[in-house]
GROMACS .gro file of C-alpha atoms in nm:
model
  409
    1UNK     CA    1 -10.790  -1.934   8.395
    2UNK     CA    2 -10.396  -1.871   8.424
    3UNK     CA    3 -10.214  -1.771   8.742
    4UNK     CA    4 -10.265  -1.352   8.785
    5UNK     CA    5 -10.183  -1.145   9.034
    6UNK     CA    6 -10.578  -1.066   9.081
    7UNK     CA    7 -10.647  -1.063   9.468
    8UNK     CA    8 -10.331  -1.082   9.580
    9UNK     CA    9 -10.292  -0.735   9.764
   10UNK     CA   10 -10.575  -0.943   9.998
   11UNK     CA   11 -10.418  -0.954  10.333
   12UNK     CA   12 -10.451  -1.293  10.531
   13UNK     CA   13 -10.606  -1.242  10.891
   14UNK     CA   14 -10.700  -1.485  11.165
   15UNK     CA   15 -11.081  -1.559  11.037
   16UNK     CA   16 -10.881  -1.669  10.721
   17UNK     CA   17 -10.695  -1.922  10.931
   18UNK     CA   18 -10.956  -2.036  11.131
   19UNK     CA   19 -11.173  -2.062  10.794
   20UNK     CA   20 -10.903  -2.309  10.693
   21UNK     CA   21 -10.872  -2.482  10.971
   22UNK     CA   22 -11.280  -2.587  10.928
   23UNK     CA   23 -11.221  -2.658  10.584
   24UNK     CA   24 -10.924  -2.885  10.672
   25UNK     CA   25 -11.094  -3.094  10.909
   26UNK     CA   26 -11.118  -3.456  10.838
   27UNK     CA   27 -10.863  -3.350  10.512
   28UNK     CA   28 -10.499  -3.264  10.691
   29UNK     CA   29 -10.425  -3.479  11.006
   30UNK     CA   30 -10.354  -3.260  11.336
   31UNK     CA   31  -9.969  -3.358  11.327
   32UNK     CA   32  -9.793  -3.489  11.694
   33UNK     CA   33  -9.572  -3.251  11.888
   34UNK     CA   34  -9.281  -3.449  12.010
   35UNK     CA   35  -9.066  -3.295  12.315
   36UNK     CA   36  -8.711  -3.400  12.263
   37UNK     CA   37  -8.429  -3.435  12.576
   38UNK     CA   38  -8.109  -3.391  12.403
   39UNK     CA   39  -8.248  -3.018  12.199
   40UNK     CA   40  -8.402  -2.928  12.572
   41UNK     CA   41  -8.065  -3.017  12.694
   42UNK     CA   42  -7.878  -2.799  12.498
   43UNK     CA   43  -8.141  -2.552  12.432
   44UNK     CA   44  -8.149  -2.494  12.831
   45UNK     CA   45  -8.543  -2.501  12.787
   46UNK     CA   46  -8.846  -2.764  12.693
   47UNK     CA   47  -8.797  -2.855  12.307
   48UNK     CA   48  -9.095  -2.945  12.090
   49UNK     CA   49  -9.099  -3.072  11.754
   50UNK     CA   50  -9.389  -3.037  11.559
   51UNK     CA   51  -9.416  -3.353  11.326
   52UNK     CA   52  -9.552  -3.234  10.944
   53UNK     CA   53  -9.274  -3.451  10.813
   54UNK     CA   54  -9.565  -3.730  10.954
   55UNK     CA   55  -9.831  -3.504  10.741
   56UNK     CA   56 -10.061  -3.715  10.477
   57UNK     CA   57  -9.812  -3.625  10.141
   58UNK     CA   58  -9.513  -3.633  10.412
   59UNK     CA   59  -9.509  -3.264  10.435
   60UNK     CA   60  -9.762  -2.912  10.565
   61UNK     CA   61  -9.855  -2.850  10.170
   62UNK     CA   62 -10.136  -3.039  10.195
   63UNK     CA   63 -10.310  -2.741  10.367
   64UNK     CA   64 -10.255  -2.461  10.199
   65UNK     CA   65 -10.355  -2.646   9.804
   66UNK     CA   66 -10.644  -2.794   9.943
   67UNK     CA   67 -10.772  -2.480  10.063
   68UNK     CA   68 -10.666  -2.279   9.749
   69UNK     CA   69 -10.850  -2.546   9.544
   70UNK     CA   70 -11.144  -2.571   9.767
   71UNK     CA   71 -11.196  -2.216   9.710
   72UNK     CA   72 -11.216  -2.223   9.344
   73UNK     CA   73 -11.514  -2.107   9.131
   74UNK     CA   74 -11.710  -2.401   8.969
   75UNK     CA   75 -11.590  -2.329   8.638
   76UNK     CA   76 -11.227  -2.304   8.773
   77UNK     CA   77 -11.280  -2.636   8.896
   78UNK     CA   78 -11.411  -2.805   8.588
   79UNK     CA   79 -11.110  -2.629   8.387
   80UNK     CA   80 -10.873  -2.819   8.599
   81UNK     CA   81 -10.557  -2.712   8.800
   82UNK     CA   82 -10.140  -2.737   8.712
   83UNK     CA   83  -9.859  -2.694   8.937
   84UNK     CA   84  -9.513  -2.686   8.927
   85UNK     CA   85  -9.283  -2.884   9.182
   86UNK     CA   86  -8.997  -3.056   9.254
   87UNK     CA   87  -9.172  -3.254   9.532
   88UNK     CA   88  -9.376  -3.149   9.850
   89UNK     CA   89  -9.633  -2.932   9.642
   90UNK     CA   90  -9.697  -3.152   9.363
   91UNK     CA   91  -9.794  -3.458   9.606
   92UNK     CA   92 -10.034  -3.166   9.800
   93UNK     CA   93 -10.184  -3.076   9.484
   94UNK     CA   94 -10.262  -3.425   9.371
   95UNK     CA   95 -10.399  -3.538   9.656
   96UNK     CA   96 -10.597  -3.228   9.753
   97UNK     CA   97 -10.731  -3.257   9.402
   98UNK     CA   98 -10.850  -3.604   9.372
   99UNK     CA   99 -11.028  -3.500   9.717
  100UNK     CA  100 -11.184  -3.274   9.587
  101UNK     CA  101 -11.245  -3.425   9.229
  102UNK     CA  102 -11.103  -3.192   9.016
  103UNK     CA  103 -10.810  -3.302   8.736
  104UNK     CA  104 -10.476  -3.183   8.803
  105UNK     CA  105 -10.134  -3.146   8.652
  106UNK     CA  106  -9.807  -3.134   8.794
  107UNK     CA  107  -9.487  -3.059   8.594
  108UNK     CA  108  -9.178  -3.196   8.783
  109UNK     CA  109  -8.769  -3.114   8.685
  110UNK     CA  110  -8.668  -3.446   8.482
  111UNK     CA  111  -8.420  -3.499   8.752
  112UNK     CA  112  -8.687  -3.530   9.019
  113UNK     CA  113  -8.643  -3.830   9.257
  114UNK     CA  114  -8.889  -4.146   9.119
  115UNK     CA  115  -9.032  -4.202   9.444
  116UNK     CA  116  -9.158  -3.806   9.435
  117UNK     CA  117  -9.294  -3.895   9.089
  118UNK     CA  118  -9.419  -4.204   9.162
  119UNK     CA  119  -9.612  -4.065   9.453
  120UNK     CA  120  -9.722  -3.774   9.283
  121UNK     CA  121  -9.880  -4.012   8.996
  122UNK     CA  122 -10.015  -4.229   9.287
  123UNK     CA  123 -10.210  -3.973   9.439
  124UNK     CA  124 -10.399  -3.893   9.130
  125UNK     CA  125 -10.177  -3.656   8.955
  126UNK     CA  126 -10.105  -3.652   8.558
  127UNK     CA  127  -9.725  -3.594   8.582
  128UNK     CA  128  -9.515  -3.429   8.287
  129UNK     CA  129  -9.158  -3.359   8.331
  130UNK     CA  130  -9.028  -3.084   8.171
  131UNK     CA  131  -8.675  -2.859   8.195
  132UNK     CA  132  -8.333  -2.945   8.442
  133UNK     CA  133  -8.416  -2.695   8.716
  134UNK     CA  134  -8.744  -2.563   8.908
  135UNK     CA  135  -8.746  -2.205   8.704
  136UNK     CA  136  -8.828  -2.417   8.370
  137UNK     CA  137  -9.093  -2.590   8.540
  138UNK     CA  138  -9.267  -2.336   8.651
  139UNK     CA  139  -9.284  -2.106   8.279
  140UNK     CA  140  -9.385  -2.435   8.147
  141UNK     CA  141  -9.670  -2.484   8.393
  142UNK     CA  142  -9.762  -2.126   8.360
  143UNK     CA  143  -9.771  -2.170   7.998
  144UNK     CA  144  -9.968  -2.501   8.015
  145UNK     CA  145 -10.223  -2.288   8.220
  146UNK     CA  146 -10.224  -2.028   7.957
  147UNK     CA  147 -10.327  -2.230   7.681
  148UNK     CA  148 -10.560  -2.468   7.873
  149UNK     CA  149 -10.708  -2.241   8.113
  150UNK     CA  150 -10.624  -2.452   8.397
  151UNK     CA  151 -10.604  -2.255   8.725
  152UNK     CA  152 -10.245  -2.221   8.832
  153UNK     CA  153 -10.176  -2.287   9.156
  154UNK     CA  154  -9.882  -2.148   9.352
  155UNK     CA  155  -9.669  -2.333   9.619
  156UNK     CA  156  -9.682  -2.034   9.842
  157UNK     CA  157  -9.774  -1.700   9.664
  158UNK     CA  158 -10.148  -1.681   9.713
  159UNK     CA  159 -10.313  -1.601  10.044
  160UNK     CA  160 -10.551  -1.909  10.064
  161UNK     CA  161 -10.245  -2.106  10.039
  162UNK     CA  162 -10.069  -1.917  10.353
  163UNK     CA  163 -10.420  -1.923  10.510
  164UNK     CA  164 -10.386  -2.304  10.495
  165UNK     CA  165 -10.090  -2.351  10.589
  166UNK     CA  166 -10.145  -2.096  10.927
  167UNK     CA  167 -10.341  -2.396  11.068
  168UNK     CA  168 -10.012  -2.511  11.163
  169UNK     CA  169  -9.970  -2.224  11.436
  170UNK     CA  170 -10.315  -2.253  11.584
  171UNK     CA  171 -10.233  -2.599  11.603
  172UNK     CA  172  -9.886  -2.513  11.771
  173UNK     CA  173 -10.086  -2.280  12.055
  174UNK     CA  174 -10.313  -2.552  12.114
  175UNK     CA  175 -10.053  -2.827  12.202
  176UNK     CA  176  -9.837  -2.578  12.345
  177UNK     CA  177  -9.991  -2.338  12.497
  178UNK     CA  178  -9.702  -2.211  12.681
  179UNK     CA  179  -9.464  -2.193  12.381
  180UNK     CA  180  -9.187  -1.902  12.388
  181UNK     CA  181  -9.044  -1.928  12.029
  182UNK     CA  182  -9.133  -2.083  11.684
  183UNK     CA  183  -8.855  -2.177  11.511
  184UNK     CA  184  -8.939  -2.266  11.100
  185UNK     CA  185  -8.774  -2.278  10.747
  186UNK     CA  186  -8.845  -2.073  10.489
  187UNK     CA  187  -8.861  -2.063  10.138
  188UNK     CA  188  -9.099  -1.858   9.951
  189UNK     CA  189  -9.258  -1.774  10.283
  190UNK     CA  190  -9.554  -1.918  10.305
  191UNK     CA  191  -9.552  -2.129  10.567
  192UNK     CA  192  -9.349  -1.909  10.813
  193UNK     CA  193  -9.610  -1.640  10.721
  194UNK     CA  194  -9.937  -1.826  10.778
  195UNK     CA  195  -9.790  -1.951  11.170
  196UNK     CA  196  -9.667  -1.561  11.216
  197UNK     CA  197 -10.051  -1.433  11.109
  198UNK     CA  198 -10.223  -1.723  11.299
  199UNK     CA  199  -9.988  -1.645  11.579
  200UNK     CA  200  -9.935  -1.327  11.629
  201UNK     CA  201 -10.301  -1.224  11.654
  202UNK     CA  202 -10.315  -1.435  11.924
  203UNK     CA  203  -9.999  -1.441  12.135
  204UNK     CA  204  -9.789  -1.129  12.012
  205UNK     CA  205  -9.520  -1.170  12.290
  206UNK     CA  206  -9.442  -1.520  12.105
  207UNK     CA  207  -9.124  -1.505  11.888
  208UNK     CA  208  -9.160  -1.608  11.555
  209UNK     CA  209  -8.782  -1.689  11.404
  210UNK     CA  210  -8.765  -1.795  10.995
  211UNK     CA  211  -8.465  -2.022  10.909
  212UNK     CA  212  -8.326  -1.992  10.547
  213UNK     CA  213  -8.061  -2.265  10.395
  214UNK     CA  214  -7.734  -2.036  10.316
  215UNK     CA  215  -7.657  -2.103   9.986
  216UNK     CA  216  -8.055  -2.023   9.933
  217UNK     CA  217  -8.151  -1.705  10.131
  218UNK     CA  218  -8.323  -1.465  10.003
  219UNK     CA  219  -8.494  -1.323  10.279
  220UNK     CA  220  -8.198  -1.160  10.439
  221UNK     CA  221  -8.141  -0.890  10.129
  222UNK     CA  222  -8.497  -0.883  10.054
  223UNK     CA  223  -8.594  -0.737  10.399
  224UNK     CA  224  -8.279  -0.497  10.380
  225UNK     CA  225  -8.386  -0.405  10.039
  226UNK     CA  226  -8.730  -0.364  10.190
  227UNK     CA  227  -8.879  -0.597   9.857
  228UNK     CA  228  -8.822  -0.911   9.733
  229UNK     CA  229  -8.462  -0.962   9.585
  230UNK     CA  230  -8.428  -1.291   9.370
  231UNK     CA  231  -8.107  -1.479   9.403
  232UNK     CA  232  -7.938  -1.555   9.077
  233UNK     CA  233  -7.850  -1.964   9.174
  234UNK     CA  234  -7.952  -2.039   9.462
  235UNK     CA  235  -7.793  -2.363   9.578
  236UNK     CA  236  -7.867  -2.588   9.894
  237UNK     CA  237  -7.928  -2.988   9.927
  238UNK     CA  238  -8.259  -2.847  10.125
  239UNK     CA  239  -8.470  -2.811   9.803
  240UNK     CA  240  -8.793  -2.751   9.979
  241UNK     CA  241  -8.661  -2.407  10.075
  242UNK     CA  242  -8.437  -2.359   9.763
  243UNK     CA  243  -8.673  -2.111   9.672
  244UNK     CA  244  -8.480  -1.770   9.457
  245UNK     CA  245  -8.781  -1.517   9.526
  246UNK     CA  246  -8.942  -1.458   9.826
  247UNK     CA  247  -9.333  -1.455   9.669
  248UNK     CA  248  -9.467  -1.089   9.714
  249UNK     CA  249  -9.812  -1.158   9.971
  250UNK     CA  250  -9.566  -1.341  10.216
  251UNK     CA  251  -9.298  -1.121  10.182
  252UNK     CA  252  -9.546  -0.872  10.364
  253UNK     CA  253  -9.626  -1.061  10.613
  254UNK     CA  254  -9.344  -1.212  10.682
  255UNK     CA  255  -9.153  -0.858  10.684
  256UNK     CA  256  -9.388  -0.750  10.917
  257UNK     CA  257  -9.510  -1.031  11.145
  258UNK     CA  258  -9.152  -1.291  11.201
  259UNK     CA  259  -8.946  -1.159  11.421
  260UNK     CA  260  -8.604  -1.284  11.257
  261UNK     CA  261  -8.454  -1.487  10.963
  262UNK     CA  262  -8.140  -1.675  11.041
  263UNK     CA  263  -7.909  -1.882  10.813
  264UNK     CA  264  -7.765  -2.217  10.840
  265UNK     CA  265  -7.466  -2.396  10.694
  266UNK     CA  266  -7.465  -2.720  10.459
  267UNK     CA  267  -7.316  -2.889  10.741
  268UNK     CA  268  -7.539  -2.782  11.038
  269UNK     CA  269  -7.820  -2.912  10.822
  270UNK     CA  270  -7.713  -3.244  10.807
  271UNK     CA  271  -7.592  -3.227  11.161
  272UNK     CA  272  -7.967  -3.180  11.222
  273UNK     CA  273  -8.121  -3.443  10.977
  274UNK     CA  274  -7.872  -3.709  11.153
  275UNK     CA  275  -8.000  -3.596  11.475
  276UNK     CA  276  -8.336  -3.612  11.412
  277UNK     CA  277  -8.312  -3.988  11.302
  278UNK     CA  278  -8.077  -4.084  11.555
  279UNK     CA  279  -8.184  -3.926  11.852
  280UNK     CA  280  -8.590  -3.836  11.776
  281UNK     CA  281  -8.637  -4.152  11.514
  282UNK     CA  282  -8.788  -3.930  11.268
  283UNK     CA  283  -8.696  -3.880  10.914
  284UNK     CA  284  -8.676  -3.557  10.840
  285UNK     CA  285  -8.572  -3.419  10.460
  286UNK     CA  286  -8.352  -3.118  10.462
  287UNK     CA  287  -8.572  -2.843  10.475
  288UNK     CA  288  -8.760  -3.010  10.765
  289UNK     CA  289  -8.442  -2.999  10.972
  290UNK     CA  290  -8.354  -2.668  10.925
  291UNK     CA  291  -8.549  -2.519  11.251
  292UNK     CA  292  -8.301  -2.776  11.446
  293UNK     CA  293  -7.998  -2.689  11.250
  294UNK     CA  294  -8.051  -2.316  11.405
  295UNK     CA  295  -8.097  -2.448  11.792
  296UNK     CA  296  -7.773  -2.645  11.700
  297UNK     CA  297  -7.604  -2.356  11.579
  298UNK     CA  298  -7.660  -2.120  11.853
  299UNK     CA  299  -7.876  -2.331  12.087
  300UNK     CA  300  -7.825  -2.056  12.427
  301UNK     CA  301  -8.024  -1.830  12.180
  302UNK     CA  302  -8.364  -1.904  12.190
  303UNK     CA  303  -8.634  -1.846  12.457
  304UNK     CA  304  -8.792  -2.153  12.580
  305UNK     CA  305  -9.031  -2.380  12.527
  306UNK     CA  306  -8.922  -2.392  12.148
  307UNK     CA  307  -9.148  -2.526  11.871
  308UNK     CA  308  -8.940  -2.599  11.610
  309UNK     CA  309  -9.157  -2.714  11.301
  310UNK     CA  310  -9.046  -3.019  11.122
  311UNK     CA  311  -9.198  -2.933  10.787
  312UNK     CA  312  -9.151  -3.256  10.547
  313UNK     CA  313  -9.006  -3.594  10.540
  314UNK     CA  314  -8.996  -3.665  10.178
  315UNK     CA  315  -8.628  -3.725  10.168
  316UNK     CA  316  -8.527  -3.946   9.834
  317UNK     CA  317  -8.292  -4.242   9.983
  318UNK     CA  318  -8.014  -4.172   9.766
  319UNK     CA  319  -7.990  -3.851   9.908
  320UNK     CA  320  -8.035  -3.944  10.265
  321UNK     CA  321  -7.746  -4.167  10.207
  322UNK     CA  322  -7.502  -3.853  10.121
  323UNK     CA  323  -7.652  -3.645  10.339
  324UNK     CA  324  -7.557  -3.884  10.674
  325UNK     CA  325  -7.270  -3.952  10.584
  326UNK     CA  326  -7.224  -3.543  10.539
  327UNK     CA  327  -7.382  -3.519  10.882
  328UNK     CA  328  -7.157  -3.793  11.007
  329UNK     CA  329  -6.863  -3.582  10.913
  330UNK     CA  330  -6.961  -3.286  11.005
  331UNK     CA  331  -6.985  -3.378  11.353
  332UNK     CA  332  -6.649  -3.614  11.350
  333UNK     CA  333  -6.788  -3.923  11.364
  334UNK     CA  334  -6.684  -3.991  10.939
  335UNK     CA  335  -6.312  -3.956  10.870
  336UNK     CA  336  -6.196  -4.061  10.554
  337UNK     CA  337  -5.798  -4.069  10.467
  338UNK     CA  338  -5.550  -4.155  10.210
  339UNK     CA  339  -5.228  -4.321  10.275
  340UNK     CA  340  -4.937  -4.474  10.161
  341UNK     CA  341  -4.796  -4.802  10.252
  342UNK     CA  342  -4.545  -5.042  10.117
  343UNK     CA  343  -4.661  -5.308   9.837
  344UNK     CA  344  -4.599  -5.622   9.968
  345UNK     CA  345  -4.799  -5.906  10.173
  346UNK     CA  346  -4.979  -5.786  10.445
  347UNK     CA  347  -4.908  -5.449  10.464
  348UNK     CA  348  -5.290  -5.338  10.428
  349UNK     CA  349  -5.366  -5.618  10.726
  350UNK     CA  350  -5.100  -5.454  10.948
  351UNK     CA  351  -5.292  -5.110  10.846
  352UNK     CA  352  -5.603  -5.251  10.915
  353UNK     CA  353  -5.476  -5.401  11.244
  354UNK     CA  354  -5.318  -5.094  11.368
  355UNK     CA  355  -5.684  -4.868  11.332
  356UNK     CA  356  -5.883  -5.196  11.569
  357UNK     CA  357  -5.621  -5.069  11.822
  358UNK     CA  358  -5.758  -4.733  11.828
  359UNK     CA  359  -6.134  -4.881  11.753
  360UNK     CA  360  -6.189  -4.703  11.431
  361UNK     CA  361  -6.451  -4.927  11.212
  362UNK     CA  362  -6.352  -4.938  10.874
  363UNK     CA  363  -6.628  -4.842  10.657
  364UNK     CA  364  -6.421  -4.891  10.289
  365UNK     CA  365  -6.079  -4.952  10.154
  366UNK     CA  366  -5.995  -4.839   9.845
  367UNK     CA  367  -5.640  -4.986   9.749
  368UNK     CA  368  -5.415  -4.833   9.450
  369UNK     CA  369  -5.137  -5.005   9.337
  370UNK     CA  370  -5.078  -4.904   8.960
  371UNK     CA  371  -5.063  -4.536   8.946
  372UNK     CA  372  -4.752  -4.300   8.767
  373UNK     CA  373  -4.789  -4.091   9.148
  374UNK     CA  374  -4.635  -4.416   9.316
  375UNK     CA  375  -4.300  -4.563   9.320
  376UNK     CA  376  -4.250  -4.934   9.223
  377UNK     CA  377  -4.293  -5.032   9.568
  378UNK     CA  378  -4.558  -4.843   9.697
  379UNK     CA  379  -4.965  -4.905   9.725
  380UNK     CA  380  -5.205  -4.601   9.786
  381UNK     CA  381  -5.514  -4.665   9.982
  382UNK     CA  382  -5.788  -4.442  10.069
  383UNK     CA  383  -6.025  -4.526  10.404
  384UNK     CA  384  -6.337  -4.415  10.514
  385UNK     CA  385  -6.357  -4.448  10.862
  386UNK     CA  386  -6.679  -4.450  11.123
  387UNK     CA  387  -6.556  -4.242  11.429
  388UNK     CA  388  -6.667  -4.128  11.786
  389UNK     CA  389  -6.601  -3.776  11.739
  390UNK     CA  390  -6.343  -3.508  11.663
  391UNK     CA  391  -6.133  -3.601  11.959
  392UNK     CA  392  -6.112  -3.967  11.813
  393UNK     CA  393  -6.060  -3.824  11.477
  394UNK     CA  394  -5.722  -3.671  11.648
  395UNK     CA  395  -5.668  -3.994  11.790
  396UNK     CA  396  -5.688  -4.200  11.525
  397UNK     CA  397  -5.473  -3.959  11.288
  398UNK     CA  398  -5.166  -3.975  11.564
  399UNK     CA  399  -5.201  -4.372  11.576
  400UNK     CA  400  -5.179  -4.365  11.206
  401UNK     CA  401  -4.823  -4.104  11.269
  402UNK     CA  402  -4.673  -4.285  11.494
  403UNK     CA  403  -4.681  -4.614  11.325
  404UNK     CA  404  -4.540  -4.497  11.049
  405UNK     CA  405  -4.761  -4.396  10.804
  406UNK     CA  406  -4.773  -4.049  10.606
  407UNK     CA  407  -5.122  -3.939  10.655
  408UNK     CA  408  -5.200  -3.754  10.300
  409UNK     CA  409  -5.551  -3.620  10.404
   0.00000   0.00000   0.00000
């Protein structure tokens, strides 16, 4: 049995959630909610983070597969299931499968992370990788269930799945009973419209406020258009919410249930993912951090207490690695600069000696000295500089002037 659009005009309602949540129990751990100082600080109200980055599978997707696999017909089960992911769903489907002992197959990009792969295979999975981006996956999945009559199952376009993943708001309401505003990212929707249905049944006057990566959102058009608008490249380092297509059932709800969808920059994102390691010790992939990248952007704009829901923490460590040092610059603590200095003994030491002075640590020196830019007597060398902010940024830059030195960016 392929993926159809057969039951899919079924609306998801708060006996669906709470169906879930039983069937979840025992399955999908009841994640922490961590109150953090420095976003109550700035927020002017009680911040809560909600931890599904500390999820079994590292992220909330756990929820909705199991349930939409739990809910198969015996002969569905015996046929098998297939997905198509870049991550977060294909380690949900695996393991919500091998719970529930039915074979599964995930088709992953061939430029998927190892440890993604490697934990997808790990938690039962028979991983095949097939095309360069997401959008080949997926027809090849789709055609694998075709011909195999495995039951497709969708990362967020099925209401079992958003019933699942709801269990996240009435767990929200339970820790935080008193909770104003729900701050989460969104992708295809699913998630952000399971906590709005769970939610809103039960505590209308709560907020409910989606959060899409820039270079990714869909959501913004797609309401205006008043259906769902695909994006023709969608493009964000947050690739749990680089989603093109808002999926139709939670495009509904979400339309009709979340308040608002706001958009974040590149850099506010890593801003956030820095944050939440340095200041909450959580790791936190992209997507997870892009409720805090909005109460960073325009933290005086959001009614307290705030949940903001930290949705995954399957971040690949080469990635984490650019992504710091992104966050690191965007918030003027990484500074990197090219120079030129004279070629001749001890020039780079007298460079070197003139940043301790203004207590910039040298992260890397990269030093040019054949090169048809230069004249015979000159060296080129580029820095990358760990800094305390953009006022030492300034500070560092006029040392640089004033000793000499043309600063060439």
């Amino acid at each position: 049995m392929s993926y159809s659009t057969a039951g899919l005009s079924r609306t998801v309602t708060l006996d669906d959630v709470r169906g879930a949540q039983k069937m979840l129990s025992g399955v999908a751990r009841t994640t922490a909610m961590e109150g953090s100082r420095h976003l109550s600080q700035l927020v002017g109200a009680p911040v809560h983070l909600k931890c599904e980055n500390l999820q079994r599978t590292g992220s909330f997707k756990l929820r909705g597969a199991y349930v939409r696999i739990a809910g198969l017909l015996p002969e569905e089960r015996a046929a098998g299931v297939v997905a198509a992911s870049a991550g977060n769903h294909a380690q949900g489907v695996a393991l919500a499968s091998s719970l529930l002992g039915v074979t599964s197959t995930v088709f992953m990009p061939k430029g998927a992370p190892l440890p993604k792969i490697s934990a997808t295979q790990e938690y039962g999975a028979e991983v095949r990788l097939h095309g360069q981006v997401v959008d080949e996956t997926l027809a090849a999945a789709q055609e694998y269930a075709r011909q195999t009559g495995a039951v497709f199952i969708h990362p967020f376009d099925h209401p079992d799945v958003i019933a699942g993943q709801g269990t996240v708001g009435l767990e929200i309401l339970e820790q935080c009973p008193e909770v104003r505003t729900i701050v989460v990212g969104v992708g295809g929707g699913g998630l952000a419209a399971g906590i709005a249905v769970a939610v809103k049944e039960l505590r209308p006057e709560v907020r409910v406020v989606g959060v899409q990566a820039e270079g990714a959102a869909a959501y913004p058009p797609s309401l205006a258009a008043g259906r769902p608008v695909a994006l023709a490249h969608p493009a964000t380092m947050a690739d749990g919410i680089r989603v093109g297509r808002p999926g139709d059932v939670p495009f509904r709800i979400v339309g009709d249930l979340v308040d608002e969808v706001r958009t974040v920059t590149e850099d506010q994102l890593s801003a956030a993912l820095l944050l939440c390691l340095e200041r909450a010790k959580l790791v936190v992939e992209p997507a997870g951090a892009s409720p805090v990248a909005a109460l960073l952007a325009e933290p005086g704009s959001f009614e307290g207490p705030v949940v903001a829901v930290l949705s995954g923490g399957n971040v690949d460590p080469v990635l984490m690695q650019g992504v710091l040092r992104h966050g690191m610059a965007a918030q003027g603590r990484y500074l990197a600069v090219r120079l030129r200095l004279p070629d001749r003994p001890g020039a780079l030491a007298t460079l070197l000696g003139a940043l301790s002075v203004v207590d910039a640590n040298v992260l890397d020196v990269s030093h040019v000295r054949t090169d048809p830019r230069l004249g015979l007597t000159e060296a080129e060398v580029e820095l990358h500089l760990e800094t305390k902010g953009p006022e030492h940024c300034v500070e560092v830059g006029r040392a640089l002037r004033d000793a000499g030195y043309t600063v060439m960016g």
